[in-house]
CSV table of C-alpha atoms in Angstrom, one decimal:
chain,number,residue,atom,x,y,z
T,1,UNK,CA,-16.8,11.8,54.8
T,2,UNK,CA,-16.1,9.9,51.6
T,3,UNK,CA,-14.0,6.8,51.7
T,4,UNK,CA,-12.2,5.5,48.6
T,5,UNK,CA,-12.8,1.9,48.0
T,6,UNK,CA,-9.8,-0.3,48.5
T,7,UNK,CA,-8.9,-1.9,45.2
T,8,UNK,CA,-5.9,-4.3,44.6
T,9,UNK,CA,-4.2,-3.8,41.3
T,10,UNK,CA,-1.1,-4.5,39.3
T,11,UNK,CA,1.1,-2.5,36.9
T,12,UNK,CA,3.2,-4.4,34.4
T,13,UNK,CA,5.5,-3.1,31.7
T,14,UNK,CA,9.2,-2.7,30.7
T,15,UNK,CA,12.2,-0.7,31.7
T,16,UNK,CA,15.0,-0.2,29.2
T,17,UNK,CA,18.6,-0.2,30.1
T,18,UNK,CA,21.4,1.1,27.9
T,19,UNK,CA,25.0,2.2,27.7
T,20,UNK,CA,26.9,3.4,24.7
T,21,UNK,CA,30.5,2.5,24.4
T,22,UNK,CA,32.9,4.4,22.1
T,23,UNK,CA,36.1,3.2,20.6
T,24,UNK,CA,39.1,4.3,22.7
T,25,UNK,CA,42.5,3.6,24.2
T,26,UNK,CA,43.8,4.2,27.7
T,27,UNK,CA,47.0,3.7,29.7
T,28,UNK,CA,46.7,0.6,31.8
T,29,UNK,CA,45.9,1.6,35.3
T,30,UNK,CA,44.3,4.9,34.4
T,31,UNK,CA,40.8,6.2,35.0
T,32,UNK,CA,40.4,6.9,31.3
T,33,UNK,CA,41.1,10.6,31.3
T,34,UNK,CA,41.9,12.0,27.8
T,35,UNK,CA,44.2,14.9,29.0
T,36,UNK,CA,47.0,15.0,31.6
T,37,UNK,CA,47.9,11.4,31.1
T,38,UNK,CA,51.0,10.1,32.8
T,39,UNK,CA,52.8,8.1,30.0
T,40,UNK,CA,55.6,7.2,32.5
T,41,UNK,CA,59.3,7.8,32.4
T,42,UNK,CA,62.3,7.1,30.2
T,43,UNK,CA,64.8,6.2,32.9
T,44,UNK,CA,68.3,5.9,31.6
T,45,UNK,CA,69.6,5.0,35.1
T,46,UNK,CA,72.8,6.2,36.7
T,47,UNK,CA,76.1,6.5,35.0
T,48,UNK,CA,79.4,8.1,35.9
T,49,UNK,CA,79.9,11.7,34.5
T,50,UNK,CA,82.7,10.2,32.3
T,51,UNK,CA,80.6,7.6,30.6
T,52,UNK,CA,80.6,7.1,26.8
T,53,UNK,CA,78.6,4.8,24.6
T,54,UNK,CA,75.0,3.8,24.2
T,55,UNK,CA,72.4,3.8,27.0
T,56,UNK,CA,68.8,2.6,26.3
T,57,UNK,CA,65.5,3.1,28.2
T,58,UNK,CA,61.9,2.0,27.8
T,59,UNK,CA,58.8,4.0,28.7
T,60,UNK,CA,57.8,2.6,32.1
T,61,UNK,CA,55.6,3.4,35.1
T,62,UNK,CA,52.7,5.0,33.1
T,63,UNK,CA,49.7,5.9,35.3
T,64,UNK,CA,51.6,4.5,38.3
T,65,UNK,CA,51.7,0.9,37.1
T,66,UNK,CA,55.1,-0.8,37.6
T,67,UNK,CA,56.9,-2.1,34.5
T,68,UNK,CA,56.6,-1.0,30.9
T,69,UNK,CA,53.9,1.5,30.1
T,70,UNK,CA,50.9,-0.5,28.7
T,71,UNK,CA,48.2,0.7,26.3
T,72,UNK,CA,44.8,-0.9,26.2
T,73,UNK,CA,42.5,-0.2,23.2
T,74,UNK,CA,39.0,-1.4,22.5
T,75,UNK,CA,38.9,-4.3,20.0
T,76,UNK,CA,37.6,-2.1,17.2
T,77,UNK,CA,40.7,0.1,17.3
T,78,UNK,CA,43.1,-1.4,14.8
T,79,UNK,CA,45.7,1.3,14.6
T,80,UNK,CA,47.0,4.4,16.4
T,81,UNK,CA,49.3,7.3,15.7
T,82,UNK,CA,51.8,8.7,18.2
T,83,UNK,CA,53.4,12.1,18.2
T,84,UNK,CA,56.3,12.7,20.4
T,85,UNK,CA,57.1,16.4,20.9
T,86,UNK,CA,60.6,17.8,20.6
T,87,UNK,CA,61.0,18.3,24.4
T,88,UNK,CA,62.3,21.4,26.0
T,89,UNK,CA,65.9,21.3,24.7
T,90,UNK,CA,65.8,19.9,21.2
T,91,UNK,CA,69.0,20.3,19.3
T,92,UNK,CA,71.2,21.0,22.3
T,93,UNK,CA,74.3,19.1,23.3
T,94,UNK,CA,75.1,17.7,19.8
T,95,UNK,CA,78.8,18.2,20.3
T,96,UNK,CA,78.9,15.3,22.8
T,97,UNK,CA,76.8,12.8,20.9
T,98,UNK,CA,73.9,12.1,18.6
T,99,UNK,CA,70.3,13.0,19.3
T,100,UNK,CA,67.5,15.3,18.2
T,101,UNK,CA,66.2,15.9,21.8
T,102,UNK,CA,68.3,16.7,24.9
T,103,UNK,CA,68.1,16.5,28.7
T,104,UNK,CA,69.5,19.4,30.8
T,105,UNK,CA,71.2,19.4,34.1
T,106,UNK,CA,69.0,21.7,36.3
T,107,UNK,CA,69.4,25.3,35.1
T,108,UNK,CA,72.9,24.8,33.8
T,109,UNK,CA,74.1,24.8,30.1
T,110,UNK,CA,75.0,21.1,30.4
T,111,UNK,CA,73.0,18.8,28.0
T,112,UNK,CA,72.9,15.2,27.1
T,113,UNK,CA,71.3,14.5,23.6
T,114,UNK,CA,69.1,11.5,23.1
T,115,UNK,CA,66.6,10.1,20.6
T,116,UNK,CA,63.2,8.5,20.9
T,117,UNK,CA,62.3,5.5,18.7
T,118,UNK,CA,59.1,3.5,18.0
T,119,UNK,CA,60.9,0.1,18.0
T,120,UNK,CA,63.1,-1.6,20.5
T,121,UNK,CA,65.8,-2.0,17.8
T,122,UNK,CA,66.2,1.8,17.7
T,123,UNK,CA,65.9,1.9,13.9
T,124,UNK,CA,62.7,4.0,13.5
T,125,UNK,CA,63.1,7.4,15.2
T,126,UNK,CA,60.1,9.6,16.1
T,127,UNK,CA,60.4,12.9,14.3
T,128,UNK,CA,60.2,16.0,16.5
T,129,UNK,CA,57.4,17.7,14.6
T,130,UNK,CA,55.1,15.0,13.1
T,131,UNK,CA,53.1,11.9,14.2
T,132,UNK,CA,53.9,8.4,13.2
T,133,UNK,CA,50.8,6.8,11.8
T,134,UNK,CA,49.8,3.2,11.2
T,135,UNK,CA,51.0,1.7,14.5
T,136,UNK,CA,49.2,-1.7,14.7
T,137,UNK,CA,47.1,-2.5,17.7
T,138,UNK,CA,46.3,-6.1,18.8
T,139,UNK,CA,42.8,-6.8,17.5
T,140,UNK,CA,41.6,-8.6,20.7
T,141,UNK,CA,41.8,-5.6,23.0
T,142,UNK,CA,44.7,-6.8,25.2
T,143,UNK,CA,47.3,-4.5,26.6
T,144,UNK,CA,50.5,-3.8,24.7
T,145,UNK,CA,53.7,-1.9,25.4
T,146,UNK,CA,53.7,1.8,24.6
T,147,UNK,CA,56.1,1.8,21.6
T,148,UNK,CA,58.5,4.5,22.9
T,149,UNK,CA,62.2,3.6,23.4
T,150,UNK,CA,64.9,6.1,24.3
T,151,UNK,CA,68.6,6.0,23.4
T,152,UNK,CA,71.6,8.1,24.5
T,153,UNK,CA,74.6,7.8,22.2
T,154,UNK,CA,77.4,9.8,23.9
T,155,UNK,CA,80.5,9.7,21.7
T,156,UNK,CA,82.6,12.5,23.4
T,157,UNK,CA,84.7,11.1,26.2
T,158,UNK,CA,84.7,14.5,28.0
T,159,UNK,CA,83.2,14.4,31.5
T,160,UNK,CA,79.9,16.2,32.1
T,161,UNK,CA,78.9,18.0,35.3
T,162,UNK,CA,77.3,15.6,37.8
T,163,UNK,CA,73.6,16.0,38.5
T,164,UNK,CA,70.1,15.0,37.3
T,165,UNK,CA,69.5,15.6,33.6
T,166,UNK,CA,65.8,15.8,32.7
T,167,UNK,CA,63.5,16.7,29.8
T,168,UNK,CA,59.7,16.6,29.3
T,169,UNK,CA,58.2,15.2,26.2
T,170,UNK,CA,54.6,15.9,25.1
T,171,UNK,CA,52.9,12.7,23.9
T,172,UNK,CA,49.8,12.6,21.7
T,173,UNK,CA,48.2,9.2,21.0
T,174,UNK,CA,45.4,9.3,18.4
T,175,UNK,CA,43.1,6.4,17.7
């Protein structure tokens, strides 16, 4: 029987570590998924069916975080573009007020028109078929409010049927 001699030895060397980070943006509170993102809700609240006037809403609750929906981009992303789709009922309900999009009461033919803006002053509307480019992003990578603001401007004093009015907007954020 052969026996191997016992020899004490040492191995030395290096082990590399690496990770590649890419430029990107996410909704605060998200896992970073690129599709199926929850941008939140434009909640116009509760009004009587006889209301007239202006009602405003801010995108809030994105990815389950309370308060205004927040975007976080890597520091090297200096600008984004946002496209807000026309929704399911664009152009409906224009006899009762202004708005390029509309919410519908269930499966009825009752609509409330509304518009979506990129500024809280409601002076820069999102078009229904094109992206708005050149939206500035903070250079230091901190969270900022998703620039989507809704406005209902109901001018007709006629009462509408009571119920929940809803619409779904497709949002595309490109960086």
